[in-house]
Amino acid sequence: MTVPAADARSRVGDLPIEVVPTTAPLADAERARRMREPGFGRVFSEHMVTIRWTRADGWQDARLGPYGPLVLDPATVALHYGQSVFEGFKVYRGADGSVAAFRPEANAERFRASARRLCLPELPVAVFVEAVDLLVAHDHAWVPTTPGHTLYIRPLLFASEPELVVRPSEECLFVLTAFVAADYFPRGLTPVSVWVADEFVRAAPGGTGAAKCAANYAAGLAAQAAAAEQGCDQVVFLDAVERRWVEELGGMNLVFVRGGEHPTLVTPELTGTLLPGITRDSLITLARDLGLEVEERRISMEEWEADARSGAITEVFACGTAAVLTPVGRVRRGGAEWTIGDGGTGPVTTALRERLIAVQTGSAPDPHGWRREIAPIATG
Ligand code: PLP
Ligand code: COI
């Protein structure tokens, strides 16, 4: 679908919004210079949207203004107690120059679910999605033309009340920013290595594993550092109870390919302790569209090791917004180490990655209505 140019809009969903664009826009040459080597989360576009919430008066003071620092009281609740959730999805430029967000409604729904778990207010889906339309309309020129580069949208909602009683905050701030993102793994389709964390747990039953909350990422850092010490790129988290069932990586879901004439995809079922990835969901749908079998079920470490060694598991890949589809080539657990297939990138991984990118960039049909095209603001 295509949404109307957002300049005329003075509302996002049913909220009035004040639109105050920067009075000092960057010159084209300077923007191009900044966009050349963007890294990840370093080169932000020129605007942001903020919306305040108070328990007494709800959502208010929506504003689009220039990107810039926030002023926070040192007693801000989120800084102390981690009451904070975020989202991540991408805006792609198509071959025809069109610009589209990929499934922003799905991220809006997950943002609400994460907020609910953290006792934060739930932003209406229409407000979330139309705030994205407005930001992207203003920062249209920041959507890269370089293949593999995208505009990554980062919605954030945190407890902003400056009072340190441990209870759900009475005040919150929603902040919507966008940054230019290069491939998360700079080696492209080169397979990554993973280390299985037996001693670190990311999420336990009843915990916050299914929420995209700040604390989950902090909790995973020590395991990620241990993986790096073992010479591996990423960490695999297991279930907290038996330390036997594969869950996910620190920032990506995992998919296994059981090869043969009719390959089957197997991915850990959503048990409440892993993040319900939107890339995972999209790939399940695309794989079924392509006639592949997909199973969502538990996968044990014994199955992974034995079936990778026997050749029954032919490919494994990680998937997520930042990582897209990234093959896993090598696995380490304690003293054991094994490769997946020949350690390279398999045909199912390659085909699904190409298919997903083709849908995201509008070069393949979009039967599920996943692309939300956004026009630039009208100028002059
Ligand atoms: N799992 C975790 C812990 C993540 O942080 C992410 C990234 O957002 C994913 C999985 C993949 O989710 P998505 O495909 O929605 O980006
Ligand atoms: C993403 O894949 O977009 C994520 O949010 C994971 C990580 C970079 C935080």
Short mmCIF file of C-alpha atoms and ligand atoms in Angstrom, two decimals:
data_model
loop_
_atom_site.label_atom_id
_atom_site.label_comp_id
_atom_site.label_asym_id
_atom_site.label_seq_id
_atom_site.Cartn_x
_atom_site.Cartn_y
_atom_site.Cartn_z
CA MET A 1 0.00 0.00 0.00
CA THR A 2 1.04 3.63 -0.46
CA VAL A 3 0.38 6.20 2.19
CA PRO A 4 -0.25 9.85 1.36
CA ALA A 5 2.54 12.40 1.65
CA ALA A 6 2.75 13.15 5.32
CA ASP A 7 3.35 16.90 5.25
CA ALA A 8 -0.33 17.68 5.39
CA ARG A 9 -0.85 15.48 8.40
CA SER A 10 -1.27 17.21 11.70
CA ARG A 11 -2.14 13.97 13.48
CA VAL A 12 -0.55 10.60 14.02
CA GLY A 13 -3.39 8.16 14.64
CA ASP A 14 -5.79 10.24 16.70
CA LEU A 15 -3.05 12.34 18.35
CA PRO A 16 -2.30 15.90 17.23
CA ILE A 17 1.38 16.37 16.36
CA GLU A 18 3.45 19.51 16.11
CA VAL A 19 5.77 19.39 13.09
CA VAL A 20 8.86 21.57 13.44
CA PRO A 21 11.48 20.48 10.89
CA THR A 22 15.13 21.50 11.22
CA THR A 23 15.90 25.03 10.09
CA ALA A 24 19.43 23.99 9.13
CA PRO A 25 19.07 20.97 6.80
CA LEU A 26 22.31 19.27 5.78
CA ALA A 27 23.67 19.91 2.32
CA ASP A 28 23.33 16.93 -0.04
CA ALA A 29 27.11 16.47 -0.17
CA GLU A 30 27.44 16.33 3.62
CA ARG A 31 24.60 13.84 3.93
CA ALA A 32 26.20 11.69 1.22
CA ARG A 33 29.53 11.82 3.08
CA ARG A 34 27.93 10.67 6.34
CA MET A 35 26.02 7.89 4.62
CA ARG A 36 29.08 6.40 2.95
CA GLU A 37 30.30 4.21 5.84
CA PRO A 38 27.39 4.20 8.26
CA GLY A 39 28.22 1.24 10.51
CA PHE A 40 25.25 0.40 12.75
CA GLY A 41 23.48 2.98 14.89
CA ARG A 42 26.03 5.72 14.37
CA VAL A 43 24.71 7.88 11.53
CA PHE A 44 21.22 9.17 12.41
CA SER A 45 18.85 11.04 10.12
CA GLU A 46 17.95 14.68 10.77
CA HIS A 47 14.62 14.34 12.58
CA MET A 48 12.98 12.49 15.42
CA VAL A 49 9.51 12.13 16.85
CA THR A 50 8.83 12.33 20.58
CA ILE A 51 5.58 11.65 22.43
CA ARG A 52 5.12 11.98 26.17
CA TRP A 53 2.84 9.87 28.30
CA THR A 54 1.61 10.40 31.82
CA ARG A 55 -0.64 8.10 33.79
CA ALA A 56 -2.98 11.03 34.47
CA ASP A 57 -3.32 12.35 30.91
CA GLY A 58 -2.15 9.57 28.56
CA TRP A 59 -0.28 10.27 25.29
CA GLN A 60 0.44 13.95 24.65
CA ASP A 61 2.89 16.52 23.26
CA ALA A 62 3.64 14.59 20.04
CA ARG A 63 6.31 16.45 18.13
CA LEU A 64 8.50 15.97 15.07
CA GLY A 65 11.65 18.03 15.45
CA PRO A 66 15.37 17.97 14.68
CA TYR A 67 17.34 14.94 15.90
CA GLY A 68 19.20 15.82 19.07
CA PRO A 69 20.10 14.89 22.65
CA LEU A 70 17.55 14.31 25.39
CA VAL A 71 17.88 16.04 28.74
CA LEU A 72 17.28 13.53 31.55
CA ASP A 73 17.16 13.86 35.29
CA PRO A 74 19.74 11.54 36.93
CA ALA A 75 16.82 9.92 38.79
CA THR A 76 15.12 8.83 35.52
CA VAL A 77 13.60 5.42 36.28
CA ALA A 78 14.74 3.67 33.06
CA LEU A 79 18.39 4.40 33.84
CA HIS A 80 18.12 2.66 37.21
CA TYR A 81 15.56 -0.10 36.81
CA GLY A 82 15.64 -0.80 33.06
CA GLN A 83 11.99 -0.09 32.38
CA SER A 84 12.59 0.37 28.67
CA VAL A 85 11.58 -1.35 25.42
CA PHE A 86 12.54 -0.78 21.81
CA GLU A 87 11.96 -1.97 18.25
CA GLY A 88 13.96 -2.32 15.08
CA PHE A 89 12.88 -2.59 11.45
CA LYS A 90 14.05 -1.27 8.12
CA VAL A 91 13.00 1.04 5.35
CA TYR A 92 14.18 -0.07 1.90
CA ARG A 93 14.64 1.78 -1.34
CA GLY A 94 13.37 -0.19 -4.32
CA ALA A 95 15.02 -0.37 -7.74
CA ASP A 96 12.39 2.11 -8.98
CA GLY A 97 13.37 4.60 -6.24
CA SER A 98 10.29 3.92 -4.13
CA VAL A 99 10.72 3.81 -0.37
CA ALA A 100 8.90 1.30 1.83
CA ALA A 101 8.91 0.21 5.45
CA PHE A 102 8.81 -3.56 5.94
CA ARG A 103 5.92 -4.74 8.15
CA PRO A 104 5.88 -1.75 10.54
CA GLU A 105 2.46 -2.86 11.83
CA ALA A 106 4.02 -6.12 13.08
CA ASN A 107 6.68 -4.17 14.97
CA ALA A 108 3.99 -1.88 16.37
CA GLU A 109 2.14 -4.91 17.75
CA ARG A 110 5.32 -6.39 19.23
CA PHE A 111 6.16 -3.01 20.77
CA ARG A 112 2.79 -3.08 22.53
CA ALA A 113 3.40 -6.62 23.77
CA SER A 114 6.86 -5.69 25.06
CA ALA A 115 5.45 -2.58 26.77
CA ARG A 116 2.74 -4.65 28.46
CA ARG A 117 5.35 -7.01 29.91
CA LEU A 118 7.40 -4.09 31.26
CA CYS A 119 4.38 -2.20 32.69
CA LEU A 120 4.81 0.56 30.11
CA PRO A 121 1.88 2.15 28.26
CA GLU A 122 0.86 0.60 24.94
CA LEU A 123 1.21 3.04 22.05
CA PRO A 124 -1.69 2.62 19.57
CA VAL A 125 -0.59 0.88 16.35
CA ALA A 126 -1.87 3.76 14.19
CA VAL A 127 0.19 6.30 16.17
CA PHE A 128 3.34 4.17 15.86
CA VAL A 129 2.93 3.52 12.13
CA GLU A 130 1.93 7.08 11.19
CA ALA A 131 4.79 8.50 13.25
CA VAL A 132 7.09 6.31 11.14
CA ASP A 133 5.42 7.61 7.95
CA LEU A 134 5.99 11.17 9.09
CA LEU A 135 9.64 10.67 10.06
CA VAL A 136 10.48 8.81 6.85
CA ALA A 137 8.62 11.37 4.75
CA HIS A 138 10.83 14.11 6.24
CA ASP A 139 14.04 12.07 6.05
CA HIS A 140 13.33 10.41 2.70
CA ALA A 141 16.73 11.40 1.34
CA TRP A 142 18.33 9.33 4.12
CA VAL A 143 17.06 6.06 2.67
CA PRO A 144 20.21 4.72 1.00
CA THR A 145 20.55 3.77 -2.63
CA THR A 146 23.62 1.59 -1.93
CA PRO A 147 22.60 -2.11 -2.15
CA GLY A 148 22.55 -3.71 1.31
CA HIS A 149 22.26 -0.33 3.05
CA THR A 150 18.92 0.66 4.59
CA LEU A 151 17.31 3.18 6.89
CA TYR A 152 16.85 1.38 10.21
CA ILE A 153 13.97 2.64 12.35
CA ARG A 154 14.49 2.55 16.10
CA PRO A 155 11.41 3.24 18.26
CA LEU A 156 12.16 3.48 21.98
CA LEU A 157 9.85 3.77 24.98
CA PHE A 158 11.21 4.31 28.46
CA ALA A 159 10.18 5.25 31.98
CA SER A 160 11.08 8.93 32.30
CA GLU A 161 9.73 9.69 35.75
CA PRO A 162 12.41 11.07 38.07
CA GLU A 163 11.47 9.19 41.22
CA LEU A 164 13.14 6.02 42.38
CA VAL A 165 10.42 4.08 44.12
CA VAL A 166 10.34 0.63 42.49
CA ARG A 167 6.95 0.65 40.76
CA PRO A 168 5.69 1.23 37.20
CA SER A 169 6.60 4.76 36.13
CA GLU A 170 3.95 7.46 36.03
CA GLU A 171 5.68 9.18 33.09
CA CYS A 172 7.18 7.78 29.89
CA LEU A 173 8.76 9.04 26.72
CA PHE A 174 8.45 7.54 23.23
CA VAL A 175 11.34 8.48 20.94
CA LEU A 176 11.43 7.53 17.27
CA THR A 177 14.74 7.85 15.45
CA ALA A 178 16.23 6.43 12.26
CA PHE A 179 19.80 5.60 11.31
CA VAL A 180 21.56 4.45 8.19
CA ALA A 181 22.62 0.82 8.50
CA ALA A 182 25.17 -1.17 6.57
CA ASP A 183 25.19 -4.97 6.74
CA TYR A 184 25.39 -6.03 10.40
CA PHE A 185 27.99 -8.65 9.54
CA PRO A 186 30.54 -6.84 7.40
CA ARG A 187 31.63 -10.08 5.73
CA GLY A 188 28.25 -10.37 3.96
CA LEU A 189 27.26 -13.96 3.27
CA THR A 190 30.42 -15.40 4.84
CA PRO A 191 29.18 -17.87 7.48
CA VAL A 192 29.52 -16.90 11.13
CA SER A 193 30.70 -19.13 13.96
CA VAL A 194 28.66 -19.62 17.12
CA TRP A 195 29.50 -20.65 20.68
CA VAL A 196 26.93 -22.42 22.83
CA ALA A 197 26.51 -20.81 26.26
CA ASP A 198 26.07 -23.55 28.86
CA GLU A 199 26.63 -21.29 31.84
CA PHE A 200 24.87 -18.11 30.79
CA VAL A 201 21.11 -17.88 30.44
CA ARG A 202 19.35 -15.15 28.48
CA ALA A 203 15.77 -15.76 29.59
CA ALA A 204 13.85 -18.03 31.91
CA PRO A 205 10.20 -19.16 31.87
CA GLY A 206 8.03 -16.38 33.24
CA GLY A 207 10.75 -13.82 32.49
CA THR A 208 11.07 -11.20 29.76
CA GLY A 209 12.62 -13.28 26.94
CA ALA A 210 9.74 -12.63 24.54
CA ALA A 211 9.87 -8.86 25.12
CA LYS A 212 12.25 -6.59 23.25
CA CYS A 213 13.45 -4.87 26.39
CA ALA A 214 16.75 -3.20 27.13
CA ALA A 215 17.62 -5.53 30.01
CA ASN A 216 17.67 -8.66 27.80
CA TYR A 217 20.53 -7.19 25.79
CA ALA A 218 22.48 -6.18 28.88
CA ALA A 219 21.99 -9.72 30.26
CA GLY A 220 23.46 -11.23 27.09
CA LEU A 221 26.63 -9.15 26.92
CA ALA A 222 28.83 -11.34 29.15
CA ALA A 223 27.93 -14.44 27.12
CA GLN A 224 28.65 -12.55 23.90
CA ALA A 225 32.04 -11.54 25.29
CA ALA A 226 32.73 -15.17 26.25
CA ALA A 227 31.85 -16.27 22.71
CA ALA A 228 34.33 -13.74 21.35
CA GLU A 229 37.02 -15.09 23.70
CA GLN A 230 36.33 -18.52 22.21
CA GLY A 231 36.95 -17.06 18.77
CA CYS A 232 33.25 -17.13 17.82
CA ASP A 233 31.08 -14.40 16.33
CA GLN A 234 27.82 -15.04 18.20
CA VAL A 235 26.43 -16.82 21.23
CA VAL A 236 23.69 -19.49 21.21
CA PHE A 237 21.39 -19.41 24.23
CA LEU A 238 19.77 -22.60 25.56
CA ASP A 239 16.64 -23.00 27.67
CA ALA A 240 17.18 -22.04 31.30
CA VAL A 241 15.74 -25.20 32.86
CA GLU A 242 17.38 -28.18 31.14
CA ARG A 243 20.13 -26.30 29.27
CA ARG A 244 19.36 -28.59 26.41
CA TRP A 245 16.94 -26.90 24.01
CA VAL A 246 18.14 -24.36 21.46
CA GLU A 247 16.54 -20.93 21.85
CA GLU A 248 18.18 -18.14 19.85
CA LEU A 249 21.23 -15.91 19.46
CA GLY A 250 21.63 -12.62 21.35
CA GLY A 251 19.91 -10.67 18.58
CA MET A 252 18.68 -13.21 16.01
CA ASN A 253 16.51 -16.30 15.68
CA LEU A 254 17.88 -19.61 14.39
CA VAL A 255 16.62 -21.83 11.57
CA PHE A 256 17.85 -25.33 10.71
CA VAL A 257 17.58 -26.90 7.28
CA ARG A 258 17.16 -30.64 7.04
CA GLY A 259 18.28 -31.21 3.48
CA GLY A 260 17.51 -33.77 0.83
CA GLU A 261 15.16 -33.76 -2.09
CA HIS A 262 12.47 -31.93 -0.11
CA PRO A 263 14.27 -29.75 2.43
CA THR A 264 12.47 -29.00 5.69
CA LEU A 265 13.05 -25.93 7.83
CA VAL A 266 13.00 -26.39 11.58
CA THR A 267 12.99 -23.45 13.98
CA PRO A 268 12.57 -23.34 17.75
CA GLU A 269 8.94 -22.87 18.72
CA LEU A 270 7.94 -19.68 20.52
CA THR A 271 8.00 -20.81 24.12
CA GLY A 272 7.80 -17.37 25.69
CA THR A 273 11.54 -17.25 26.36
CA LEU A 274 12.61 -16.18 22.88
CA LEU A 275 11.81 -13.14 20.81
CA PRO A 276 9.11 -13.71 18.17
CA GLY A 277 11.20 -12.39 15.29
CA ILE A 278 9.38 -10.75 12.40
CA THR A 279 12.07 -11.96 10.00
CA ARG A 280 11.49 -15.49 11.36
CA ASP A 281 7.76 -15.09 10.77
CA SER A 282 8.30 -13.68 7.26
CA LEU A 283 10.64 -16.54 6.33
CA ILE A 284 8.23 -19.19 7.58
CA THR A 285 5.59 -17.67 5.30
CA LEU A 286 7.94 -17.27 2.31
CA ALA A 287 9.31 -20.81 2.72
CA ARG A 288 5.79 -22.24 2.74
CA ASP A 289 4.95 -20.11 -0.32
CA LEU A 290 7.95 -21.77 -2.02
CA GLY A 291 6.62 -25.23 -1.12
CA LEU A 292 9.05 -25.98 1.72
CA GLU A 293 7.96 -27.76 4.89
CA VAL A 294 8.41 -25.72 8.07
CA GLU A 295 8.33 -27.15 11.57
CA GLU A 296 8.19 -25.02 14.72
CA ARG A 297 9.29 -27.31 17.53
CA ARG A 298 11.94 -27.88 20.17
CA ILE A 299 15.44 -28.72 18.91
CA SER A 300 17.92 -30.23 21.32
CA MET A 301 21.68 -29.70 21.25
CA GLU A 302 22.04 -33.50 20.80
CA GLU A 303 19.94 -33.30 17.62
CA TRP A 304 21.94 -30.32 16.33
CA GLU A 305 25.32 -31.95 16.90
CA ALA A 306 24.44 -35.51 15.77
CA ASP A 307 22.48 -34.46 12.71
CA ALA A 308 25.00 -31.86 11.61
CA ARG A 309 27.76 -34.46 11.93
CA SER A 310 25.73 -37.08 10.00
CA GLY A 311 24.81 -34.56 7.31
CA ALA A 312 21.05 -34.70 8.02
CA ILE A 313 21.16 -31.00 8.96
CA THR A 314 22.64 -29.39 5.87
CA GLU A 315 22.33 -25.68 6.69
CA VAL A 316 21.74 -23.44 9.68
CA PHE A 317 21.12 -19.73 9.49
CA ALA A 318 20.48 -16.83 11.84
CA CYS A 319 17.76 -14.35 10.93
CA GLY A 320 16.74 -10.92 12.14
CA THR A 321 16.23 -7.38 10.95
CA ALA A 322 19.87 -6.39 11.35
CA ALA A 323 21.34 -9.73 10.25
CA VAL A 324 18.79 -10.47 7.47
CA LEU A 325 19.80 -14.14 6.85
CA THR A 326 23.30 -15.04 7.90
CA PRO A 327 24.63 -18.58 7.54
CA VAL A 328 26.13 -20.36 10.53
CA GLY A 329 29.21 -22.32 9.47
CA ARG A 330 30.79 -23.61 12.66
CA VAL A 331 29.56 -24.45 16.18
CA ARG A 332 31.56 -24.77 19.41
CA ARG A 333 30.28 -26.25 22.64
CA GLY A 334 32.76 -26.94 25.44
CA GLY A 335 35.60 -28.88 23.81
CA ALA A 336 33.48 -30.03 20.85
CA GLU A 337 33.35 -28.32 17.50
CA TRP A 338 31.49 -29.15 14.31
CA THR A 339 30.77 -27.59 10.96
CA ILE A 340 27.46 -27.26 9.17
CA GLY A 341 27.57 -28.83 5.71
CA ASP A 342 30.88 -27.83 4.16
CA GLY A 343 31.04 -24.70 6.35
CA GLY A 344 29.89 -22.54 3.45
CA THR A 345 26.57 -20.97 2.48
CA GLY A 346 23.92 -23.49 1.42
CA PRO A 347 21.36 -23.20 -1.39
CA VAL A 348 18.28 -22.90 0.83
CA THR A 349 19.86 -20.05 2.83
CA THR A 350 20.83 -18.27 -0.37
CA ALA A 351 17.42 -18.74 -2.02
CA LEU A 352 15.47 -17.56 1.02
CA ARG A 353 17.74 -14.58 1.55
CA GLU A 354 17.36 -13.50 -2.08
CA ARG A 355 13.61 -13.97 -1.92
CA LEU A 356 13.23 -11.98 1.28
CA ILE A 357 15.38 -9.10 0.00
CA ALA A 358 13.44 -9.12 -3.30
CA VAL A 359 10.16 -8.69 -1.40
CA GLN A 360 11.62 -6.04 0.90
CA THR A 361 12.97 -3.99 -2.00
CA GLY A 362 9.87 -4.40 -4.15
CA SER A 363 11.51 -6.44 -6.90
CA ALA A 364 9.30 -9.48 -6.20
CA PRO A 365 5.54 -9.56 -5.73
CA ASP A 366 4.28 -8.74 -2.25
CA PRO A 367 1.23 -11.01 -1.87
CA HIS A 368 1.09 -10.53 1.90
CA GLY A 369 1.07 -6.70 1.76
CA TRP A 370 4.26 -6.33 3.79
CA ARG A 371 5.67 -3.18 2.13
CA ARG A 372 4.29 0.13 3.30
CA GLU A 373 5.38 2.68 0.69
CA ILE A 374 6.06 6.15 2.00
CA ALA A 375 6.23 9.28 -0.18
CA PRO A 376 8.56 12.21 0.58
CA ILE A 377 7.10 15.43 1.97
CA ALA A 378 6.02 17.77 -0.76
CA THR A 379 8.48 20.66 -1.14
CA GLY A 380 8.06 24.15 -2.47
N1 PLP B 1 15.95 -12.36 18.71
C1 PLP B 1 16.46 -11.28 19.34
C2 PLP B 1 16.93 -11.43 20.75
C3 PLP B 1 16.52 -10.06 18.66
O1 PLP B 1 17.04 -8.98 19.25
C4 PLP B 1 16.09 -9.96 17.33
C5 PLP B 1 16.18 -8.69 16.61
O2 PLP B 1 15.32 -7.90 16.60
C6 PLP B 1 15.54 -11.10 16.73
C7 PLP B 1 15.50 -12.28 17.46
C8 PLP B 1 14.99 -11.05 15.36
O3 PLP B 1 13.81 -10.29 15.33
P1 PLP B 1 13.37 -9.48 14.04
O4 PLP B 1 13.39 -10.46 12.93
O5 PLP B 1 12.01 -8.99 14.34
O6 PLP B 1 14.36 -8.41 13.85
C1 COI B 2 17.74 -6.22 15.01
O1 COI B 2 17.97 -7.26 14.41
O2 COI B 2 17.26 -5.26 14.43
C2 COI B 2 17.99 -6.10 16.43
O3 COI B 2 17.33 -5.32 17.06
C3 COI B 2 19.03 -6.91 17.03
C4 COI B 2 20.15 -6.09 17.62
C5 COI B 2 20.92 -5.34 16.61
C6 COI B 2 19.70 -5.26 18.75
#
